[in-house]
Amino acid sequence: MKTSGTASASRRVTFLTALMLLGWTILAGRLIHLQAHQRRILHSHADRQSTYTEVLRARPGEILDRNGHVLAMSVTRNSVYAVPSRIDDAREFAWKAASVTGVDAAELLHRLRAAKNRHFLWICRRVSDDVARKFRDLNLPPRTWGFRQEYLRQYPQGSVAAHVLGIRDIDNRGHGGLEEFFDDRLRGRDGQRVLTRDARGVVVEVESAASITPVHGRSVVCTIDLLTQIALERQLEHIMDRWTPVGGACGIVMDPRSGDILAMASRPDFDPNTPADAADHAWTNLTISAMFEPGSTFKPLIVGWALDQGVLNRSDMIRCFSGAYRMGSRILRDHHAFHLLSVEDVLVRSSNIGMARIAERLGLDGLYNGTIAFGFGRRTGIELPGELTGLVRDRRHWNLYSLGSVPMGQEIAVTPLQLITAHAVLAGDGRLMRPHLLLPDTERMGTASATEPPPRSAAAQVESTVLRPQTAAWLVRHPMKQVVERGTGTAARIPGLSVFGKTGTAQKIDPETGTYSDSRHICSFLCGAPAENPEVLVLIVVDEPTAPGGHYGGTVAAPAAARVLQNALERSRRLRRTRTIRPEDDLPVRLQ
Amino acid sequence: MSSASLCEHPLSSDASDLRNRRDMRRLFIALICVLVGVGIQMVHSASLTSMPSRADSVFLSRHLTYLAFSICCGFVAAQMRPAQLQRLARPALFVLTGLLILVLVPGVGSRVNGAQRWIRVNGLSVQPSELGRLILPLAAADLLVRCRAAGYRIRTLPGILLPPILVLPLVAQEPDLGATVFLGISYLMALFIGGWPLRYFALTAGLAIPAAGGLLILKPYQLQRISGFVAAWQDLSKAPWQIRQSLLSLGAGGLQGTGIGSGWQKLSYLPEANTDFVFAVIGEELGLAGTLTLVILWAGVLLTGRAALAHLRPQSFAWTFGQTLLLQLILQALINVAVVTAMVPPKGVPHPFISYGGTNLLVNVTAAGLIVAMARSGDGPP
C-alpha cells in the first residue's frame, strides 16, 4: 500500500514535470513564431506607432510688381489643433473652443470623440491673431491643444490685378493667373521631419537622416506697374458704373517697345483674399479669353500690310462710291457718303468701302497672310493659363464675302490681348512682340539666383518682323494720330501730347436672329502716345454697354483709355529715369 | 529519465550519490543566480523611460535593496529543517489570515488602482497574498502528512480544504483575481503531489467550476478581458493595448534583439515593462536568442531542482513541500511568459527572479532557499 502510494506520488510529480516541459515547449514554439516568422510585420507595426512624419511646409514665393510692390505674399498664421487623447472633458473643450473660433461646437465634439485616442486634430486653421489670442485666453488645460504655424496667402492690394494674379489655395496650389502659371516656381518644395514619439505623443528624437529641409518658393517679379494698374482698374470701374455693360469690360496697358504688360484688368472681378465670395463669371479674365470681332481697330493693320506688300501707296486716293459699294451680291455701306478718300482718310473716317477696296488689291491670300502675320488665330504666349486663340477661319473657307468683311474687322474673332499685341507692331517699329508678364531681368530685384536660366518668356520676345519700320511709324504718326485729332477718337485728346488711336465698334451677333444686332455692340478703343516714339499702348474693350448715350468706341471707351494713357505715360517717364525703383522710394500705395 | 532509478532507491546515501546531490543543488542555485542576474540587468534597462529622470535609477537601487534582503531570507530559509517548518505551518497560516484581513481594513491596507493589496510600513510595502505562495503549500504539506495515517477519510476533507477556504476569499476580496487563481492552483498542486486521492479532486472541480462561472457573470469585465485576448489572435489592432505592445516588443526584437538598453517599446509604449512584462523587454532587447535561452534556463531549473529533491522519500513533508515550491516557481514563470506571448488572458503575474517587485522577489528567493533546505534535509546532519 505504502510503496504503491509513493510510486503513484512520484508518477504524479513526473506527470506535472512533463506537463511543465510541454508548456515550455509550446511557449518556445510561440516565441519562434512571433520573433522569427512574424518579426517583420510586428516590427513595422512597432515602427509605425512610434515614428511620425511631419510635413514642413514650403513658404510660397511672393509676387511683386515691377517696382517691388507686393501683390501676393504669404504670412504665417496660427492654426489651432487639439490633442484629443489628453482631453478629459471633450464637451467642455468643444464648447469653449467653438466659442472663440466660430467652429460648430456639436461638430467639433463629434470629431473630438471620434479621434479620442489620437494625438492630433485640427480645430481651426489659419486663424487671425485676434482669434489666436482669444483662444490662448481660454486657459484650456495645458497640453490638450496647441498652435502650429501655417502659411496664409494674402493679396495686400485686394482685388487689384486679381485676374493677373489668380489665387493660391489652402494646399498651396495656384489656380489661374501667375499663381498657376508660375506654380512650380512659387510653390517651393515641402520638406519633412521624421519624429520618434513615445506613447504619450512626446517627441523623443528627430531622425535627421530621414528629414528633408523645405525649399521655399521663389518670388516672381512681374511687369505690372501697380499705379498704372490701379488707374486702369478705376477707369474700368467707372465704365462699369457709367455704361453698365452686360458682358463686362477689360483693359490692357502695354509697353510696345518691350512687350511688357504694365496693367491688365477685367471686370467683373473678385477679391483673391476671399475667393469663396467670387461670382462664377468673375473668374474670367476677359483680356485673354473674350473673343470678339475687332471692328475698325483692325483696319490700320490691313492698311499697313497692304502698304508693305506694295499694292498700296500712301499717296493713293481710294474711290468710295458715295457710301454704297456692291461686292458680288452684297452692298457695303459707310456712315457718310465719301467720294474719294486718301489712304489716311480711309482710316480717319473709318470707311468700310475704302477698306474693301484696299483688300481687293491684296486679294484673299494677301488678306489672309496679313491676318496671320499680326498674330491672330494663335495664342500670344503670355504667361497666363486659359488664353484663347481667337478665331481665324481656315483659308479654304474665305470667299468674296470675306474680302469685304475681314478688312473692317468682321468674320474673325480676336482676344483683347491679341489686338493690342498686333497694334504694338505699329507702335513698335514693325516687330511682333510676345506680350509678357514676367519681368525679364528679375535678378535685379535680388530675388532669384544668378545661376538660374533666364525665364522662357524673356528668351524670345520678338517673334517676327511684320512691317517695315517706316510703314509702322507712318501709320501711327499720321492716320492714327489724325483719328484722335479729327476723327472718331477725339474724346481721347490730351493737351500737350500727341496721342494716336483707333476706335472700334463691332456689332454683336444677335443670338435670336443669327445676324448682326443693331443694339448690341462691343466698343473698343486703342490708343497710345507719344506718336513720335510710342511708349505706352492702352486698349479698353467694353462688352455691350446698355446705358443710353451712344455705343461707339469713341464715346464709351476713349475717354477712359485716354486717362489711363496719360497716367501710364507719366509713370513710364518717371520710371524710365530710375528703372529700378525700390518700393520704399515709390509712392506708398495700399488700396485697402 | 534518471530520476526513475533514483526513486526506486530513495534512501541510498553513499558518498558519490551524496556528491552528485550536492552538485545538483549547486547547479540549481547557480541557475537561480543567473536568473537573478538577468533580473538585475533587465530591471535596470526596463525601468528607463522616454523621459529619463531620477525615478528610473531608483528602481534599480530598490531592486538591489530588496534583493539583498531576499537573499538573507533565502539563506536563512536554506538552513531550516523540515521538522521546524512543519511546526511553523499552523501559526504561519493564522498570521497570513490575519495579514489578509488587515489589508482589507481601510486605512491599513494601501489602495492602488482600485485594489487594496499592500500593507505599507515605513515606506516598505508587503503584499500578504504573495506570502500565501509559501504558506499555503506549507500548510498543505503539513496537513497531508498528518492526515495520511488516517488514509484521507472523508471527514479529513474539511480540514484539508480549510486553508484555501480561509485565504482565497480574502485575496479575492482585495480584489486580486490572478493571485486567487494562482494560489488555488498551487494549493491543488500541493495536494496532488502529496498524494491526495483523485476522487476528491473531482469533487473539488465540481464545486470550483460553477463558482468560477458565477464569478464571470458577476464581474463582466473579466469576460471582456478574455474576449479581448481572443481578439488579439485574430487582429492585432483590436487587441488590448498591453497585449498588443507586448507582441510588438517581441516582434521588434526579432532574432537577435536590439541590444541591451536600446529597446524602444519599454520607453513608454509597453506598460509595466519592469514588472509583469519584463519578458517582453527581454524579447525586444535580446531577441529570440535571449528568450529561448531563458526558456532553457527555466527547464534547467526544473530538472536540476527535481534531481536535487529526488533522493527524498515521496510523500514525505520535505518532498511534498519541496516539489510543490519548485513546480510553483516554474508554473509562475510559465504563466508569465504565456501572458506576455498572449497565449492566456492577461493576468498580473510577475516573472520570478527577473521582474522588479518587492514581496514577489522575497517570496521567490525564499522559496528557492526552502527548496535547497528540503533537498539538504536527506543528507543527514551537516
PDB file of C-alpha atoms in Angstrom, chain A residues 321-563:
ATOM      1  CA  PHE A 321     -18.608 105.184-104.385  1.00  0.00           C
ATOM      2  CA  SER A 322     -20.599 107.671-102.284  1.00  0.00           C
ATOM      3  CA  GLY A 323     -21.326 105.335 -99.433  1.00  0.00           C
ATOM      4  CA  ALA A 324     -22.609 102.254-101.220  1.00  0.00           C
ATOM      5  CA  TYR A 325     -20.439  99.671-102.920  1.00  0.00           C
ATOM      6  CA  ARG A 326     -21.581  96.399-104.427  1.00  0.00           C
ATOM      7  CA  MET A 327     -19.376  93.372-103.820  1.00  0.00           C
ATOM      8  CA  GLY A 328     -20.933  90.415-105.512  1.00  0.00           C
ATOM      9  CA  SER A 329     -24.380  90.081-104.026  1.00  0.00           C
ATOM     10  CA  ARG A 330     -23.562  92.305-101.093  1.00  0.00           C
ATOM     11  CA  ILE A 331     -23.794  96.036-100.690  1.00  0.00           C
ATOM     12  CA  LEU A 332     -21.286  97.662 -98.333  1.00  0.00           C
ATOM     13  CA  ARG A 333     -22.182 100.934 -96.699  1.00  0.00           C
ATOM     14  CA  ASP A 334     -20.325 103.765 -94.997  1.00  0.00           C
ATOM     15  CA  HIS A 335     -21.607 106.126 -92.331  1.00  0.00           C
ATOM     16  CA  HIS A 336     -21.124 109.028 -94.638  1.00  0.00           C
ATOM     17  CA  ALA A 337     -21.134 109.178 -98.377  1.00  0.00           C
ATOM     18  CA  PHE A 338     -17.455 109.565 -99.233  1.00  0.00           C
ATOM     19  CA  HIS A 339     -16.475 110.058-102.792  1.00  0.00           C
ATOM     20  CA  LEU A 340     -12.706 109.945-102.857  1.00  0.00           C
ATOM     21  CA  LEU A 341     -10.559 109.365 -99.752  1.00  0.00           C
ATOM     22  CA  SER A 342      -6.849 109.339 -99.194  1.00  0.00           C
ATOM     23  CA  VAL A 343      -5.372 106.277 -97.533  1.00  0.00           C
ATOM     24  CA  GLU A 344      -5.067 108.331 -94.365  1.00  0.00           C
ATOM     25  CA  ASP A 345      -8.678 109.373 -94.525  1.00  0.00           C
ATOM     26  CA  VAL A 346      -9.908 105.852 -95.111  1.00  0.00           C
ATOM     27  CA  LEU A 347      -8.648 105.187 -91.592  1.00  0.00           C
ATOM     28  CA  VAL A 348      -9.562 108.522 -90.070  1.00  0.00           C
ATOM     29  CA  ARG A 349     -13.100 108.298 -91.448  1.00  0.00           C
ATOM     30  CA  SER A 350     -13.157 104.580 -90.876  1.00  0.00           C
ATOM     31  CA  SER A 351     -14.543 103.880 -94.299  1.00  0.00           C
ATOM     32  CA  ASN A 352     -15.688 100.307 -94.817  1.00  0.00           C
ATOM     33  CA  ILE A 353     -15.843 100.698 -98.556  1.00  0.00           C
ATOM     34  CA  GLY A 354     -12.334 102.132 -98.646  1.00  0.00           C
ATOM     35  CA  MET A 355     -11.053  99.158 -96.709  1.00  0.00           C
ATOM     36  CA  ALA A 356     -12.805  96.734 -99.039  1.00  0.00           C
ATOM     37  CA  ARG A 357     -11.203  98.455-101.997  1.00  0.00           C
ATOM     38  CA  ILE A 358      -7.779  98.081-100.381  1.00  0.00           C
ATOM     39  CA  ALA A 359      -8.495  94.439 -99.595  1.00  0.00           C
ATOM     40  CA  GLU A 360      -9.390  93.832-103.227  1.00  0.00           C
ATOM     41  CA  ARG A 361      -5.883  94.896-104.120  1.00  0.00           C
ATOM     42  CA  LEU A 362      -4.451  92.450-101.601  1.00  0.00           C
ATOM     43  CA  GLY A 363      -6.590  89.577-102.669  1.00  0.00           C
ATOM     44  CA  LEU A 364      -7.744  86.823-100.361  1.00  0.00           C
ATOM     45  CA  ASP A 365      -4.271  85.358 -99.968  1.00  0.00           C
ATOM     46  CA  GLY A 366      -2.725  88.669 -99.067  1.00  0.00           C
ATOM     47  CA  LEU A 367      -5.510  89.422 -96.646  1.00  0.00           C
ATOM     48  CA  TYR A 368      -5.194  86.040 -95.012  1.00  0.00           C
ATOM     49  CA  ASN A 369      -1.409  86.208 -94.752  1.00  0.00           C
ATOM     50  CA  GLY A 370      -1.630  89.650 -93.216  1.00  0.00           C
ATOM     51  CA  THR A 371      -4.114  88.495 -90.630  1.00  0.00           C
ATOM     52  CA  ILE A 372      -1.881  85.606 -89.671  1.00  0.00           C
ATOM     53  CA  ALA A 373       1.255  87.746 -89.668  1.00  0.00           C
ATOM     54  CA  PHE A 374      -0.166  90.003 -86.985  1.00  0.00           C
ATOM     55  CA  GLY A 375      -0.559  87.000 -84.719  1.00  0.00           C
ATOM     56  CA  PHE A 376      -4.291  86.423 -84.938  1.00  0.00           C
ATOM     57  CA  GLY A 377      -5.639  82.913 -84.691  1.00  0.00           C
ATOM     58  CA  ARG A 378      -2.956  81.764 -82.278  1.00  0.00           C
ATOM     59  CA  ARG A 379      -2.071  82.341 -78.641  1.00  0.00           C
ATOM     60  CA  THR A 380       0.253  85.208 -77.907  1.00  0.00           C
ATOM     61  CA  GLY A 381       2.075  83.042 -75.368  1.00  0.00           C
ATOM     62  CA  ILE A 382       1.618  85.299 -72.386  1.00  0.00           C
ATOM     63  CA  GLU A 383       2.333  83.701 -69.012  1.00  0.00           C
ATOM     64  CA  LEU A 384      -1.288  83.140 -68.113  1.00  0.00           C
ATOM     65  CA  PRO A 385      -3.320  79.966 -68.194  1.00  0.00           C
ATOM     66  CA  GLY A 386      -6.534  79.846 -70.181  1.00  0.00           C
ATOM     67  CA  GLU A 387      -5.576  82.091 -73.066  1.00  0.00           C
ATOM     68  CA  LEU A 388      -7.766  81.577 -76.125  1.00  0.00           C
ATOM     69  CA  THR A 389      -6.601  81.559 -79.721  1.00  0.00           C
ATOM     70  CA  GLY A 390      -9.285  83.732 -81.152  1.00  0.00           C
ATOM     71  CA  LEU A 391     -10.775  82.578 -84.425  1.00  0.00           C
ATOM     72  CA  VAL A 392      -9.355  82.946 -87.916  1.00  0.00           C
ATOM     73  CA  ARG A 393     -11.104  80.541 -90.204  1.00  0.00           C
ATOM     74  CA  ASP A 394      -9.066  78.355 -92.441  1.00  0.00           C
ATOM     75  CA  ARG A 395      -8.058  79.934 -95.765  1.00  0.00           C
ATOM     76  CA  ARG A 396     -10.257  77.461 -97.664  1.00  0.00           C
ATOM     77  CA  HIS A 397     -13.347  78.988 -96.121  1.00  0.00           C
ATOM     78  CA  TRP A 398     -12.521  82.522 -97.139  1.00  0.00           C
ATOM     79  CA  ASN A 399     -14.515  83.852-100.046  1.00  0.00           C
ATOM     80  CA  LEU A 400     -15.565  87.030-101.780  1.00  0.00           C
ATOM     81  CA  TYR A 401     -17.647  87.891 -98.767  1.00  0.00           C
ATOM     82  CA  SER A 402     -14.572  87.732 -96.577  1.00  0.00           C
ATOM     83  CA  LEU A 403     -12.870  90.253 -98.813  1.00  0.00           C
ATOM     84  CA  GLY A 404     -15.406  92.809 -97.659  1.00  0.00           C
ATOM     85  CA  SER A 405     -15.790  91.654 -94.059  1.00  0.00           C
ATOM     86  CA  VAL A 406     -12.292  90.958 -92.813  1.00  0.00           C
ATOM     87  CA  PRO A 407     -10.757  94.381 -93.581  1.00  0.00           C
ATOM     88  CA  MET A 408     -13.420  96.027 -91.434  1.00  0.00           C
ATOM     89  CA  GLY A 409     -12.754  93.613 -88.636  1.00  0.00           C
ATOM     90  CA  GLN A 410     -15.545  91.122 -89.131  1.00  0.00           C
ATOM     91  CA  GLU A 411     -15.533  87.390 -89.715  1.00  0.00           C
ATOM     92  CA  ILE A 412     -12.596  86.984 -87.397  1.00  0.00           C
ATOM     93  CA  ALA A 413     -12.568  86.870 -83.618  1.00  0.00           C
ATOM     94  CA  VAL A 414      -9.713  88.150 -81.540  1.00  0.00           C
ATOM     95  CA  THR A 415      -8.894  88.491 -77.877  1.00  0.00           C
ATOM     96  CA  PRO A 416      -8.117  91.941 -76.487  1.00  0.00           C
ATOM     97  CA  LEU A 417      -4.558  90.847 -75.849  1.00  0.00           C
ATOM     98  CA  GLN A 418      -4.124  89.751 -79.468  1.00  0.00           C
ATOM     99  CA  LEU A 419      -5.452  93.075 -80.640  1.00  0.00           C
ATOM    100  CA  ILE A 420      -3.127  95.182 -78.535  1.00  0.00           C
ATOM    101  CA  THR A 421      -0.217  92.906 -79.419  1.00  0.00           C
ATOM    102  CA  ALA A 422      -0.942  93.405 -83.115  1.00  0.00           C
ATOM    103  CA  HIS A 423      -1.094  97.163 -82.611  1.00  0.00           C
ATOM    104  CA  ALA A 424       2.204  97.007 -80.801  1.00  0.00           C
ATOM    105  CA  VAL A 425       3.628  96.079 -84.191  1.00  0.00           C
ATOM    106  CA  LEU A 426       2.617  99.501 -85.465  1.00  0.00           C
ATOM    107  CA  ALA A 427       3.756 101.303 -82.352  1.00  0.00           C
ATOM    108  CA  GLY A 428       6.959  99.353 -82.030  1.00  0.00           C
ATOM    109  CA  ASP A 429       8.897  99.551 -85.292  1.00  0.00           C
ATOM    110  CA  GLY A 430       7.013  96.828 -87.126  1.00  0.00           C
ATOM    111  CA  ARG A 431       8.095  93.934 -84.944  1.00  0.00           C
ATOM    112  CA  LEU A 432       5.648  91.450 -83.440  1.00  0.00           C
ATOM    113  CA  MET A 433       6.487  91.082 -79.770  1.00  0.00           C
ATOM    114  CA  ARG A 434       5.410  88.394 -77.444  1.00  0.00           C
ATOM    115  CA  PRO A 435       3.498  90.141 -74.652  1.00  0.00           C
ATOM    116  CA  HIS A 436       4.771  89.080 -71.283  1.00  0.00           C
ATOM    117  CA  LEU A 437       4.145  89.492 -67.587  1.00  0.00           C
ATOM    118  CA  LEU A 438       7.418  88.218 -66.162  1.00  0.00           C
ATOM    119  CA  LEU A 439       9.972  90.954 -65.831  1.00  0.00           C
ATOM    120  CA  PRO A 440      12.926  89.638 -67.855  1.00  0.00           C
ATOM    121  CA  ASP A 441      15.787  90.750 -65.641  1.00  0.00           C
ATOM    122  CA  THR A 442      14.343  89.514 -62.419  1.00  0.00           C
ATOM    123  CA  GLU A 443      17.781  89.277 -60.895  1.00  0.00           C
ATOM    124  CA  ARG A 444      17.962  92.966 -60.335  1.00  0.00           C
ATOM    125  CA  MET A 445      15.363  92.624 -57.629  1.00  0.00           C
ATOM    126  CA  GLY A 446      17.679  90.261 -55.816  1.00  0.00           C
ATOM    127  CA  THR A 447      15.037  87.615 -55.599  1.00  0.00           C
ATOM    128  CA  ALA A 448      16.266  84.991 -57.982  1.00  0.00           C
ATOM    129  CA  SER A 449      19.563  83.180 -58.029  1.00  0.00           C
ATOM    130  CA  ALA A 450      22.118  84.174 -60.617  1.00  0.00           C
ATOM    131  CA  THR A 451      22.605  80.609 -61.832  1.00  0.00           C
ATOM    132  CA  GLU A 452      19.005  80.236 -62.826  1.00  0.00           C
ATOM    133  CA  PRO A 453      18.451  80.093 -66.586  1.00  0.00           C
ATOM    134  CA  PRO A 454      16.513  83.044 -67.930  1.00  0.00           C
ATOM    135  CA  PRO A 455      12.745  82.503 -67.858  1.00  0.00           C
ATOM    136  CA  ARG A 456      11.388  81.285 -71.142  1.00  0.00           C
ATOM    137  CA  SER A 457       9.265  84.298 -71.869  1.00  0.00           C
ATOM    138  CA  ALA A 458      12.269  86.571 -71.731  1.00  0.00           C
ATOM    139  CA  ALA A 459      14.211  84.500 -74.212  1.00  0.00           C
ATOM    140  CA  ALA A 460      12.414  85.351 -77.429  1.00  0.00           C
ATOM    141  CA  GLN A 461      10.378  88.462 -77.129  1.00  0.00           C
ATOM    142  CA  VAL A 462      10.490  89.413 -80.739  1.00  0.00           C
ATOM    143  CA  GLU A 463       8.645  86.829 -82.755  1.00  0.00           C
ATOM    144  CA  SER A 464       8.951  88.258 -86.225  1.00  0.00           C
ATOM    145  CA  THR A 465       9.167  91.437 -88.195  1.00  0.00           C
ATOM    146  CA  VAL A 466       5.808  92.125 -89.751  1.00  0.00           C
ATOM    147  CA  LEU A 467       6.123  95.615 -91.195  1.00  0.00           C
ATOM    148  CA  ARG A 468       8.872  97.894 -92.274  1.00  0.00           C
ATOM    149  CA  PRO A 469       9.583 100.409 -89.502  1.00  0.00           C
ATOM    150  CA  GLN A 470       8.777 103.312 -91.771  1.00  0.00           C
ATOM    151  CA  THR A 471       5.359 101.921 -92.606  1.00  0.00           C
ATOM    152  CA  ALA A 472       4.576 101.330 -88.953  1.00  0.00           C
ATOM    153  CA  ALA A 473       5.767 104.783 -87.964  1.00  0.00           C
ATOM    154  CA  TRP A 474       3.759 106.456 -90.701  1.00  0.00           C
ATOM    155  CA  LEU A 475       0.542 104.715 -89.668  1.00  0.00           C
ATOM    156  CA  VAL A 476       0.984 105.811 -86.079  1.00  0.00           C
ATOM    157  CA  ARG A 477       2.109 109.348 -86.780  1.00  0.00           C
ATOM    158  CA  HIS A 478      -0.365 110.157 -89.449  1.00  0.00           C
ATOM    159  CA  PRO A 479      -3.639 108.244 -89.839  1.00  0.00           C
ATOM    160  CA  MET A 480      -3.926 107.032 -86.249  1.00  0.00           C
ATOM    161  CA  LYS A 481      -2.887 110.340 -84.812  1.00  0.00           C
ATOM    162  CA  GLN A 482      -5.430 112.031 -87.046  1.00  0.00           C
ATOM    163  CA  VAL A 483      -8.125 109.672 -85.707  1.00  0.00           C
ATOM    164  CA  VAL A 484      -7.662 111.355 -82.355  1.00  0.00           C
ATOM    165  CA  GLU A 485      -7.110 114.820 -83.789  1.00  0.00           C
ATOM    166  CA  ARG A 486     -10.132 114.987 -86.046  1.00  0.00           C
ATOM    167  CA  GLY A 487     -11.669 111.514 -86.445  1.00  0.00           C
ATOM    168  CA  THR A 488     -13.699 109.146 -84.324  1.00  0.00           C
ATOM    169  CA  GLY A 489     -11.349 109.289 -81.353  1.00  0.00           C
ATOM    170  CA  THR A 490     -11.404 112.947 -80.452  1.00  0.00           C
ATOM    171  CA  ALA A 491     -12.537 112.101 -76.934  1.00  0.00           C
ATOM    172  CA  ALA A 492      -9.039 110.792 -76.305  1.00  0.00           C
ATOM    173  CA  ARG A 493      -7.250 114.009 -76.993  1.00  0.00           C
ATOM    174  CA  ILE A 494      -4.805 115.023 -74.305  1.00  0.00           C
ATOM    175  CA  PRO A 495      -3.445 118.554 -74.362  1.00  0.00           C
ATOM    176  CA  GLY A 496       0.272 118.662 -74.940  1.00  0.00           C
ATOM    177  CA  LEU A 497       0.501 115.040 -76.032  1.00  0.00           C
ATOM    178  CA  SER A 498       0.460 113.548 -79.491  1.00  0.00           C
ATOM    179  CA  VAL A 499      -1.971 110.732 -78.979  1.00  0.00           C
ATOM    180  CA  PHE A 500      -2.775 108.196 -81.678  1.00  0.00           C
ATOM    181  CA  GLY A 501      -5.588 105.727 -81.577  1.00  0.00           C
ATOM    182  CA  LYS A 502      -8.339 103.847 -83.293  1.00  0.00           C
ATOM    183  CA  THR A 503     -11.902 103.249 -82.298  1.00  0.00           C
ATOM    184  CA  GLY A 504     -13.742 100.038 -82.802  1.00  0.00           C
ATOM    185  CA  THR A 505     -17.452  99.416 -82.655  1.00  0.00           C
ATOM    186  CA  ALA A 506     -18.409  95.921 -83.608  1.00  0.00           C
ATOM    187  CA  GLN A 507     -21.926  94.652 -83.788  1.00  0.00           C
ATOM    188  CA  LYS A 508     -22.580  91.522 -81.817  1.00  0.00           C
ATOM    189  CA  ILE A 509     -24.356  88.599 -83.347  1.00  0.00           C
ATOM    190  CA  ASP A 510     -27.902  88.548 -82.043  1.00  0.00           C
ATOM    191  CA  PRO A 511     -28.406  85.044 -80.671  1.00  0.00           C
ATOM    192  CA  GLU A 512     -32.089  85.158 -81.650  1.00  0.00           C
ATOM    193  CA  THR A 513     -31.766  86.148 -85.293  1.00  0.00           C
ATOM    194  CA  GLY A 514     -28.249  84.960 -86.016  1.00  0.00           C
ATOM    195  CA  THR A 515     -27.466  88.247 -87.723  1.00  0.00           C
ATOM    196  CA  TYR A 516     -25.624  91.370 -86.660  1.00  0.00           C
ATOM    197  CA  SER A 517     -27.563  93.182 -83.981  1.00  0.00           C
ATOM    198  CA  ASP A 518     -28.162  96.916 -84.212  1.00  0.00           C
ATOM    199  CA  SER A 519     -28.337  97.387 -80.466  1.00  0.00           C
ATOM    200  CA  ARG A 520     -25.619  95.151 -79.131  1.00  0.00           C
ATOM    201  CA  HIS A 521     -22.084  96.398 -79.570  1.00  0.00           C
ATOM    202  CA  ILE A 522     -18.638  95.714 -78.429  1.00  0.00           C
ATOM    203  CA  CYS A 523     -16.898  99.033 -78.109  1.00  0.00           C
ATOM    204  CA  SER A 524     -13.180  99.251 -78.061  1.00  0.00           C
ATOM    205  CA  PHE A 525     -10.615 101.939 -78.157  1.00  0.00           C
ATOM    206  CA  LEU A 526      -6.959 101.588 -78.674  1.00  0.00           C
ATOM    207  CA  CYS A 527      -4.611 104.463 -78.150  1.00  0.00           C
ATOM    208  CA  GLY A 528      -1.014 105.234 -77.478  1.00  0.00           C
ATOM    209  CA  ALA A 529       1.406 108.091 -77.080  1.00  0.00           C
ATOM    210  CA  PRO A 530       3.534 109.811 -77.976  1.00  0.00           C
ATOM    211  CA  ALA A 531       3.022 109.233 -81.685  1.00  0.00           C
ATOM    212  CA  GLU A 532       6.607 110.127 -82.498  1.00  0.00           C
ATOM    213  CA  ASN A 533       8.014 107.418 -80.278  1.00  0.00           C
ATOM    214  CA  PRO A 534       5.244 105.348 -78.667  1.00  0.00           C
ATOM    215  CA  GLU A 535       5.924 104.401 -75.094  1.00  0.00           C
ATOM    216  CA  VAL A 536       2.571 103.219 -73.923  1.00  0.00           C
ATOM    217  CA  LEU A 537      -0.336 101.495 -75.598  1.00  0.00           C
ATOM    218  CA  VAL A 538      -3.755 101.237 -74.000  1.00  0.00           C
ATOM    219  CA  LEU A 539      -6.697  99.135 -75.072  1.00  0.00           C
ATOM    220  CA  ILE A 540     -10.096  99.201 -73.465  1.00  0.00           C
ATOM    221  CA  VAL A 541     -12.869  96.893 -74.540  1.00  0.00           C
ATOM    222  CA  VAL A 542     -16.429  97.256 -73.298  1.00  0.00           C
ATOM    223  CA  ASP A 543     -18.805  94.424 -73.979  1.00  0.00           C
ATOM    224  CA  GLU A 544     -22.342  95.570 -74.741  1.00  0.00           C
ATOM    225  CA  PRO A 545     -22.877  98.834 -72.909  1.00  0.00           C
ATOM    226  CA  THR A 546     -26.542  99.353 -72.092  1.00  0.00           C
ATOM    227  CA  ALA A 547     -26.728 102.850 -70.635  1.00  0.00           C
ATOM    228  CA  PRO A 548     -28.019 105.499 -73.067  1.00  0.00           C
ATOM    229  CA  GLY A 549     -25.552 107.867 -74.716  1.00  0.00           C
ATOM    230  CA  GLY A 550     -24.152 106.209 -77.794  1.00  0.00           C
ATOM    231  CA  HIS A 551     -22.422 102.896 -78.187  1.00  0.00           C
ATOM    232  CA  TYR A 552     -19.340 103.815 -80.089  1.00  0.00           C
ATOM    233  CA  GLY A 553     -15.834 103.022 -79.059  1.00  0.00           C
ATOM    234  CA  GLY A 554     -15.087 106.720 -79.311  1.00  0.00           C
ATOM    235  CA  THR A 555     -17.659 107.653 -76.706  1.00  0.00           C
ATOM    236  CA  VAL A 556     -17.657 104.692 -74.340  1.00  0.00           C
ATOM    237  CA  ALA A 557     -14.047 103.614 -74.220  1.00  0.00           C
ATOM    238  CA  ALA A 558     -11.968 106.513 -75.481  1.00  0.00           C
ATOM    239  CA  PRO A 559     -12.186 108.929 -72.530  1.00  0.00           C
ATOM    240  CA  ALA A 560     -11.264 106.227 -70.069  1.00  0.00           C
ATOM    241  CA  ALA A 561      -8.456 104.976 -72.277  1.00  0.00           C
ATOM    242  CA  ALA A 562      -7.092 108.486 -72.555  1.00  0.00           C
ATOM    243  CA  ARG A 563      -6.980 108.915 -68.800  1.00  0.00           C
TER     244      ARG A 563
END
